[in-house]
Short mmCIF file of C-alpha atoms and ligand atoms in Angstrom, two decimals:
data_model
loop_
_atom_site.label_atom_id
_atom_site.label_comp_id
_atom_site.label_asym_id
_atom_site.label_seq_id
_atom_site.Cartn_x
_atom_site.Cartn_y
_atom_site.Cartn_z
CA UNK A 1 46.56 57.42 -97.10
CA UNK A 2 48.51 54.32 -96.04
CA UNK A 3 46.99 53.52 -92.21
CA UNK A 4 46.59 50.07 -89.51
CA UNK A 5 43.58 49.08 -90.15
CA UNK A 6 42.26 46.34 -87.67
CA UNK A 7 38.47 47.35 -87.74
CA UNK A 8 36.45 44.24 -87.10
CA UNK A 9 39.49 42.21 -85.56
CA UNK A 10 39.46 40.72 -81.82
CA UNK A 11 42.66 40.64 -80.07
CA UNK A 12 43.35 38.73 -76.60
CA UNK A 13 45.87 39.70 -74.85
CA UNK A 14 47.81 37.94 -72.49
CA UNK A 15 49.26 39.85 -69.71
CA UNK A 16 47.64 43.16 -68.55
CA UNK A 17 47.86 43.59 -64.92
CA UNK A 18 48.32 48.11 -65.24
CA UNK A 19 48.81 50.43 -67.73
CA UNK A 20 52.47 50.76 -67.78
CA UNK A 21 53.76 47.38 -69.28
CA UNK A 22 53.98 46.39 -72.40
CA UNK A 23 50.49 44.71 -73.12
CA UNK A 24 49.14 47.60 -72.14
CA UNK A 25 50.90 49.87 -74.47
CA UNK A 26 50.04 46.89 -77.20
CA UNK A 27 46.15 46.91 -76.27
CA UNK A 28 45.54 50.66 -76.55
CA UNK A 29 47.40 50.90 -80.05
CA UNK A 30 45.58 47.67 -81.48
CA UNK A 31 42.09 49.38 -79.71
CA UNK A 32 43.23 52.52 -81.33
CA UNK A 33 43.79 50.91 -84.85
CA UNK A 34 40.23 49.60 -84.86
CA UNK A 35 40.70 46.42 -82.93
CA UNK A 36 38.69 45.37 -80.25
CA UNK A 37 40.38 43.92 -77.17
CA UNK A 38 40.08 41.32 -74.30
CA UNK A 39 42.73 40.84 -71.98
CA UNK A 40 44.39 38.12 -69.96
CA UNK A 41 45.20 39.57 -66.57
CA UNK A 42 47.03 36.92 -63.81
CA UNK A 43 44.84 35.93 -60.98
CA UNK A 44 46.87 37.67 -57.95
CA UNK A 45 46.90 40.46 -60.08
CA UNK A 46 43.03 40.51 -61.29
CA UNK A 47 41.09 41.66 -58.86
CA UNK A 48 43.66 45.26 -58.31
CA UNK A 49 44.01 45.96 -62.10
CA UNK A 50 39.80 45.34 -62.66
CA UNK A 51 39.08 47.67 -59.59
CA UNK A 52 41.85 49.98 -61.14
CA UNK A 53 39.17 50.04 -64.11
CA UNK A 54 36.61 50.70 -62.30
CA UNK A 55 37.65 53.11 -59.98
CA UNK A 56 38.79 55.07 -63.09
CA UNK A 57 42.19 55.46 -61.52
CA UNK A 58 43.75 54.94 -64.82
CA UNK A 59 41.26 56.81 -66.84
CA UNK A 60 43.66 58.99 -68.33
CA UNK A 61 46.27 56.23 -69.74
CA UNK A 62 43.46 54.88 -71.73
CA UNK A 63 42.36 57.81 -73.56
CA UNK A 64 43.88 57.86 -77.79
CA UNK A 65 45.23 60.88 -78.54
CA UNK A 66 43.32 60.98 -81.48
CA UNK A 67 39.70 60.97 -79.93
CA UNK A 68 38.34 58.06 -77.99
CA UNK A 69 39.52 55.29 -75.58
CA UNK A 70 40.57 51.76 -74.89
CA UNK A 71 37.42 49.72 -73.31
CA UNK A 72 38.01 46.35 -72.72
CA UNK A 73 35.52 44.34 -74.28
CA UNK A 74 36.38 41.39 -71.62
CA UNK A 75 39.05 40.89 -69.00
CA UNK A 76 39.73 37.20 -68.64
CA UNK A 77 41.42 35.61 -65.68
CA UNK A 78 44.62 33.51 -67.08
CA UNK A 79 47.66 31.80 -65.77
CA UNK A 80 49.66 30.96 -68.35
CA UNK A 81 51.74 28.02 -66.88
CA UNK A 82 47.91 26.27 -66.28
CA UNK A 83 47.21 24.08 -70.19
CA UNK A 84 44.09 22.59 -68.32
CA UNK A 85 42.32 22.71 -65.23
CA UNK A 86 43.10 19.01 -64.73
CA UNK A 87 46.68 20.25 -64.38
CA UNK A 88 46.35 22.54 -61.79
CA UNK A 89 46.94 21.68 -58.11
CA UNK A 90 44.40 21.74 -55.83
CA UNK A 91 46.61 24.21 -53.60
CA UNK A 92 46.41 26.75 -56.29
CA UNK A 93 42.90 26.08 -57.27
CA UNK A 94 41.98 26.74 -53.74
CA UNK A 95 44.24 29.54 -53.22
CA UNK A 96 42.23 32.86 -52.19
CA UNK A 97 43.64 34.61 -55.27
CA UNK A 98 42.06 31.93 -58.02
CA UNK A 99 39.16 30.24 -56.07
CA UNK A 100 36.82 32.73 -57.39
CA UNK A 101 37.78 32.26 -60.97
CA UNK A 102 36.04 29.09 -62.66
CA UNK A 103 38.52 28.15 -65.25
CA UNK A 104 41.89 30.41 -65.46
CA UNK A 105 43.70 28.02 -67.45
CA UNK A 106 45.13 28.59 -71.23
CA UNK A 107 42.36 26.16 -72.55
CA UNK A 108 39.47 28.05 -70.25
CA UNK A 109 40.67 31.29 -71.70
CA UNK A 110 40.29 30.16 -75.49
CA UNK A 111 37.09 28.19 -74.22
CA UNK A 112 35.52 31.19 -72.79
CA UNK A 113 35.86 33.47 -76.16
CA UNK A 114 34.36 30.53 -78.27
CA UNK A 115 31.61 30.52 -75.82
CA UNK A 116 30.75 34.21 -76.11
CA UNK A 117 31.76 35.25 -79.63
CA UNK A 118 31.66 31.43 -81.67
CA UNK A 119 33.89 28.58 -83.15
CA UNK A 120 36.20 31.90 -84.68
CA UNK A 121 36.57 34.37 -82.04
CA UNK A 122 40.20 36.35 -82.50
CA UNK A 123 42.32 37.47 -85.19
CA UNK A 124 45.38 38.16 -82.96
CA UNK A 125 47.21 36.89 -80.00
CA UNK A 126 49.60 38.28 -77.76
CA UNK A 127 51.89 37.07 -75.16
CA UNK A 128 53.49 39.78 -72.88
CA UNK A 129 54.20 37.27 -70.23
CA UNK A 130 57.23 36.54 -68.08
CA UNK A 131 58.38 35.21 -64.97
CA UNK A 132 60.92 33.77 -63.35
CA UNK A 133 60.85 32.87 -59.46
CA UNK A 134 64.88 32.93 -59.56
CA UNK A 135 64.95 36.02 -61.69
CA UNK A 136 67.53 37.00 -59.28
CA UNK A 137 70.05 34.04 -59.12
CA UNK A 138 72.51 34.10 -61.50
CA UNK A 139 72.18 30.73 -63.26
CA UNK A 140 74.83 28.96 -61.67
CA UNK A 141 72.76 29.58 -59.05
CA UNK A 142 69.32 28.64 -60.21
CA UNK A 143 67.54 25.02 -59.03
CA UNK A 144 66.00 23.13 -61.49
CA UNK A 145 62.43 24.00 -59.81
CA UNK A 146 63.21 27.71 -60.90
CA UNK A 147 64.71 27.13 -63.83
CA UNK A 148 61.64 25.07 -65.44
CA UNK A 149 58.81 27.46 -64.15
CA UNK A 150 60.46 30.40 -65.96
CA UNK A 151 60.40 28.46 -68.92
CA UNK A 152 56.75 26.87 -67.99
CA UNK A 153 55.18 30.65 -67.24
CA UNK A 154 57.62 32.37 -70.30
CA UNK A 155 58.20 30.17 -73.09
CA UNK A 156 56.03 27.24 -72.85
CA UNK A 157 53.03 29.26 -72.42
CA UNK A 158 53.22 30.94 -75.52
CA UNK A 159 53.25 27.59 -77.45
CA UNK A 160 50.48 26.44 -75.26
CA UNK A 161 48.53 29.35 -76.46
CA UNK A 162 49.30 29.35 -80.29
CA UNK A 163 48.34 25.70 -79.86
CA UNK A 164 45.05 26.22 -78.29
CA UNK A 165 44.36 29.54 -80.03
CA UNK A 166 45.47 28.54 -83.20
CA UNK A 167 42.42 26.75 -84.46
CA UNK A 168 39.68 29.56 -83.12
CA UNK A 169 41.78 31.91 -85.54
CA UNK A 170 39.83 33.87 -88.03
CA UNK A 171 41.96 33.85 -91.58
CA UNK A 172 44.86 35.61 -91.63
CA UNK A 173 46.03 35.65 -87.80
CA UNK A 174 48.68 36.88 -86.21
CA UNK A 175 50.53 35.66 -82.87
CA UNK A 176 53.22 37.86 -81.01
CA UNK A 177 55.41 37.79 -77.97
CA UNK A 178 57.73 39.69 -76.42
CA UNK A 179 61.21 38.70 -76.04
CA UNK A 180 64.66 40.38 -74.69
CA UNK A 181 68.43 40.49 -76.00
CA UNK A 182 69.22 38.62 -73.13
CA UNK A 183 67.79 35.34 -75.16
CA UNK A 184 70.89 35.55 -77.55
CA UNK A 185 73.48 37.52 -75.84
CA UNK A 186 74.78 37.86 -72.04
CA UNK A 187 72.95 40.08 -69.85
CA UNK A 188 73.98 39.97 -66.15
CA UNK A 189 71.70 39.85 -63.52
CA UNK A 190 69.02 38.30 -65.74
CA UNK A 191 68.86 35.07 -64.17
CA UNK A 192 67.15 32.21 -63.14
CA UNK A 193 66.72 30.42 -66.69
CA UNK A 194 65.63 33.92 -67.86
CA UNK A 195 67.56 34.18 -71.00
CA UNK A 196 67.20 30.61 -71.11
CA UNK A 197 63.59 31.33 -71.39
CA UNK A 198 63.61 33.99 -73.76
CA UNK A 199 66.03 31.93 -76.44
CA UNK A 200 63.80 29.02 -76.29
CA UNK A 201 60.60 32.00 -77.14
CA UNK A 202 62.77 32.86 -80.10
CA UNK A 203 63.66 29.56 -81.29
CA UNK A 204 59.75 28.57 -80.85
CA UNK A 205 58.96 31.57 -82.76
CA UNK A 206 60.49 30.08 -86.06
CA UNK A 207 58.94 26.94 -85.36
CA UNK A 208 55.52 28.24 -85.00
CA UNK A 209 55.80 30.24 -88.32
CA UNK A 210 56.20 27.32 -90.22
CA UNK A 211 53.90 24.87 -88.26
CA UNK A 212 50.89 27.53 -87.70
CA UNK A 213 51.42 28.94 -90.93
CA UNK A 214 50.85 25.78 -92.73
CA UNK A 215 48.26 24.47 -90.34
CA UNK A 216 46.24 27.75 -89.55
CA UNK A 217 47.58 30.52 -92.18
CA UNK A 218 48.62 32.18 -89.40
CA UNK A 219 51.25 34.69 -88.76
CA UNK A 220 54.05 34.63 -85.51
CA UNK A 221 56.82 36.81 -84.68
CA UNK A 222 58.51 38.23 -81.79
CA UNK A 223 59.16 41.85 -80.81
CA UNK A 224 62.98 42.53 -78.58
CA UNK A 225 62.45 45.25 -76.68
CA UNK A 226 64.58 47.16 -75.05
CA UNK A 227 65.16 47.94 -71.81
CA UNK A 228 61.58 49.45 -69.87
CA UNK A 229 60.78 49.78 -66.50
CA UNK A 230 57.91 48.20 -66.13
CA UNK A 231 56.23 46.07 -63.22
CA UNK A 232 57.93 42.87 -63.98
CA UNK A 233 61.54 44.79 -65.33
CA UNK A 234 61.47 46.44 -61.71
CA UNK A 235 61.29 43.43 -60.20
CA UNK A 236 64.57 42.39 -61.10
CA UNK A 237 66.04 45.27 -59.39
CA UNK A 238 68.37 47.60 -61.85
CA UNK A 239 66.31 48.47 -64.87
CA UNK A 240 67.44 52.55 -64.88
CA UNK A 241 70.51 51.28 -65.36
CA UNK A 242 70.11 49.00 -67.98
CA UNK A 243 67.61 51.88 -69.53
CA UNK A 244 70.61 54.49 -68.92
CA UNK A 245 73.44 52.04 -70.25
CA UNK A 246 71.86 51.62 -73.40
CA UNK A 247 70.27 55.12 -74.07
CA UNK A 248 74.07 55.61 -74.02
CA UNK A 249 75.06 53.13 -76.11
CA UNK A 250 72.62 52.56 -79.07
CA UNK A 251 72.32 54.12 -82.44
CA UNK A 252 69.73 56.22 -81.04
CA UNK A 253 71.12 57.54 -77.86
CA UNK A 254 67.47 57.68 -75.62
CA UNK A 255 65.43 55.10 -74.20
CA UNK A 256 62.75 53.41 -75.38
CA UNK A 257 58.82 54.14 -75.01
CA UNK A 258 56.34 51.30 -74.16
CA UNK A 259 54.19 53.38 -76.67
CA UNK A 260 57.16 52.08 -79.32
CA UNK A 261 56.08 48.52 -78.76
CA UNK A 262 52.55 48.93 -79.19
CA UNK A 263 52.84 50.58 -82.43
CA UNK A 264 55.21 47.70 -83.77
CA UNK A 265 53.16 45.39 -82.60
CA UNK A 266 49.83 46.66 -84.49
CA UNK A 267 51.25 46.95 -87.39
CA UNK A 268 53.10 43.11 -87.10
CA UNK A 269 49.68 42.39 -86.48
CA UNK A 270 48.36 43.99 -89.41
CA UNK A 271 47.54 43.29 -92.70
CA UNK A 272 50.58 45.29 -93.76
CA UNK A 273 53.13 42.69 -92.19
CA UNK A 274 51.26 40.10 -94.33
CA UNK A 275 54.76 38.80 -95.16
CA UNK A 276 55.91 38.48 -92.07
CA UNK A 277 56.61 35.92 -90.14
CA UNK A 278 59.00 33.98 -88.18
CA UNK A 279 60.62 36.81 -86.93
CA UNK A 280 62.17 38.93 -84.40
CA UNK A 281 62.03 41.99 -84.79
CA UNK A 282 64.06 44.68 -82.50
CA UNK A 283 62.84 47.89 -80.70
CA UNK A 284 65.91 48.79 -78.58
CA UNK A 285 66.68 52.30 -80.66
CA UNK A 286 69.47 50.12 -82.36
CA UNK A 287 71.17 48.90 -79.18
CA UNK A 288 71.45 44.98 -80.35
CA UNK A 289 73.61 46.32 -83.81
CA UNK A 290 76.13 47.44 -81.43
CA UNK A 291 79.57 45.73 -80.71
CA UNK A 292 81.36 47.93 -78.42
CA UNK A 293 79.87 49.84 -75.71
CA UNK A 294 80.22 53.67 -76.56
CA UNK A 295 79.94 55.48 -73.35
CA UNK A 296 83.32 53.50 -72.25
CA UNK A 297 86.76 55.22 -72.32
CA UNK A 298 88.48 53.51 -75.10
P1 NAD B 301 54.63 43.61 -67.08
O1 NAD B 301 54.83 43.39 -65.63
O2 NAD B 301 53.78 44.72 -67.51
O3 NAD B 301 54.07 42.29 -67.81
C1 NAD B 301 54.26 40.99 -67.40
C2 NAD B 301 52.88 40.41 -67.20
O4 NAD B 301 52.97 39.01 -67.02
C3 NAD B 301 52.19 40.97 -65.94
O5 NAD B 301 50.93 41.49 -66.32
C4 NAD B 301 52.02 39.74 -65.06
O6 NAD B 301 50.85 39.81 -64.27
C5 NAD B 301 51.95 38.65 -66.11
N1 NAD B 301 52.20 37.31 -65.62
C6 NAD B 301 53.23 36.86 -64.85
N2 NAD B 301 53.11 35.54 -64.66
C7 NAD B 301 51.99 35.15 -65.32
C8 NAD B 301 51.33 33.91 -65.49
N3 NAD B 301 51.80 32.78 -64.95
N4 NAD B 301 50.20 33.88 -66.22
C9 NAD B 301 49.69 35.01 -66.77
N5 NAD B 301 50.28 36.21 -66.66
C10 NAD B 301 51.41 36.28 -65.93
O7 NAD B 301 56.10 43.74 -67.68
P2 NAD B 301 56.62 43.93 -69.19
O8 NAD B 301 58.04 44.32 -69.03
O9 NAD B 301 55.71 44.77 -69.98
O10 NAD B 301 56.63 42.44 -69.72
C11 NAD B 301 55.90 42.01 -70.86
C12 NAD B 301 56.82 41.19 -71.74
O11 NAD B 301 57.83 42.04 -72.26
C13 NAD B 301 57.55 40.06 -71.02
O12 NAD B 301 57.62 38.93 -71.86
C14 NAD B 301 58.92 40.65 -70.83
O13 NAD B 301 59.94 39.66 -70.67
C15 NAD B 301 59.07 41.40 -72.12
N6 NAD B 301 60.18 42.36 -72.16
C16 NAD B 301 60.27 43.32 -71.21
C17 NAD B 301 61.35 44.21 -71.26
C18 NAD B 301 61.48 45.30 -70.24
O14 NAD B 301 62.57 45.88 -70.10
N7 NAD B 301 60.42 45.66 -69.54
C19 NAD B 301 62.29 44.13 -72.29
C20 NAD B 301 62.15 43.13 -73.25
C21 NAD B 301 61.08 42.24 -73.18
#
């Protein structure tokens, strides 16, 4: 029988904080194919999502429906718009919420899994990270300050990471991130250099086919998801309707799953994608093949 097989692979990925987003959801299906997993959780939001763990308050979410259960084998402290320690302010290094982590940088992250598992520690990198401290302003309305740390925390961080990660990988790697529609078409309300963000993770996602695949052999796409109300989707303030518009409006009229995403993702990660790369590819039930909105009186 044809199955994702990732038994003896390492993923890390980057940007667990609970078990409703989209890393999660990628985690437990990579766990569940074989994997095992370390995470990159954002310092404000370490210390709730590792007693979380440990409380067992989200026992249940873990558990595979086929027998057994996502363990992480290490939870890593990362802020993705941090290359190097040097470049992190002393404010934020001294900040409550990171003082107790040593190095929570991109480069500490990838130092800290050569120092426990050797020179090749992973076989497969995610990014499920975004933010945007202007998410709200439409971008008319959006200061350059906001505008570059959306792309520093959402875009930039990615190619940090397939730059840092890129030589630990073992042969055959695979990098993924997680992008939105609003990257190549108009989505109001997604502001702040949002979509600004997300078209520059597309564009970078071609790039870093070609240079990581010649350098490293390794593999990079990008999965467009549709609309999910997750932590970081609530934030922005009207994700059920955006959920709601498009169950009505795609191909598939219902909403997406986070569950979806994860199972994409392992096998994009897998050996059975092995010619893929470069690519985004879409989990929206359809939605982005649409060019009139269906629900509307015509
Ligand atoms: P989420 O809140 O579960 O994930 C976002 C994660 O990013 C959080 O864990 C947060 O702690 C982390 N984070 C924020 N800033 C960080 C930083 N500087 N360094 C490290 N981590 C940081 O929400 P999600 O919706 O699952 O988002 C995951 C990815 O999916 C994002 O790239 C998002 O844009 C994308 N996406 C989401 C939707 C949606 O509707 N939810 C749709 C398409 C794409």
């Amino acid at each position: 029988m044809l199955k994702i097989d990732l038994t003896g692979k390492r993923a890390f990925v980057a940007g667990i904080a609970d078990d409703w987003g989209f890393g999660f959801a990628i985690a437990k299906r990579l766990a569940e194919a074989g994997a095992t997993v370390c995470a990159g959780t954002w310092p404000p939001a370490y210390g709730i999502f590792t007693k979380m763990l440990e409380r067992g308050k989200i026992g249940e979410s873990l558990n595979f429906a086929s027998g057994g259960a996502l363990a992480f084998e290490r939870i890593l402290p990362l802020d993705a718009e941090w290359d190097t320690l040097a470049d992190v302010p002393t404010e934020v290094r001294e900040n409550r919420r990171y003082k107790e982590h040593d190095d929570f940088t991109i480069q500490g992250a990838a130092d800290r899994l050569v120092n426990e598992f050797g020179a090749k520690p992973v076989d497969i990198v995610i990014h499920s990270i975004a933010n945007g401290s202007e998410v709200k302003n439409p971008l008319l309305e959006t200061s350059r300050k906001g505008y570059l740390s959306a792309l520093s925390a959402s875009a930039y961080s990615f190619v940090s990471l397939v730059q840092r990660f890129g030589p630990l990988l073992r042969p055959n790697g695979a990098f993924l991130s997680l992008t939105y529609m609003a990257g190549e078409r108009v989505i109001p309300g997604y502001g702040g250099g949002m979509s600004s963000a997300k078209a520059a993770l597309e564009s970078d996602t071609r790039t870093l086919a070609y240079e990581a695949g010649r350098r490293y052999g390794a593999r990079v796409n990008a999965i467009s998801a549709g609309p999910w109300a997750s932590r970081a989707a609530s934030a922005i303030g009207f994700i059920e309707k955006m959920i709601d518009y498009a169950k009505h409006n795609s191909p598939l009229p219902e909403a997406i799953h986070a569950d979806e995403v994860g199972t994409t993702a392992a096998f994009l990660c897998s050996p059975l994608a092995s010619g893929i790369t470069g690519t985004t590819v879409y989990v929206d039930k359809g939605y982005h093949a649409m060019g009139v909105a269906v629900d509307a009186k015509t």
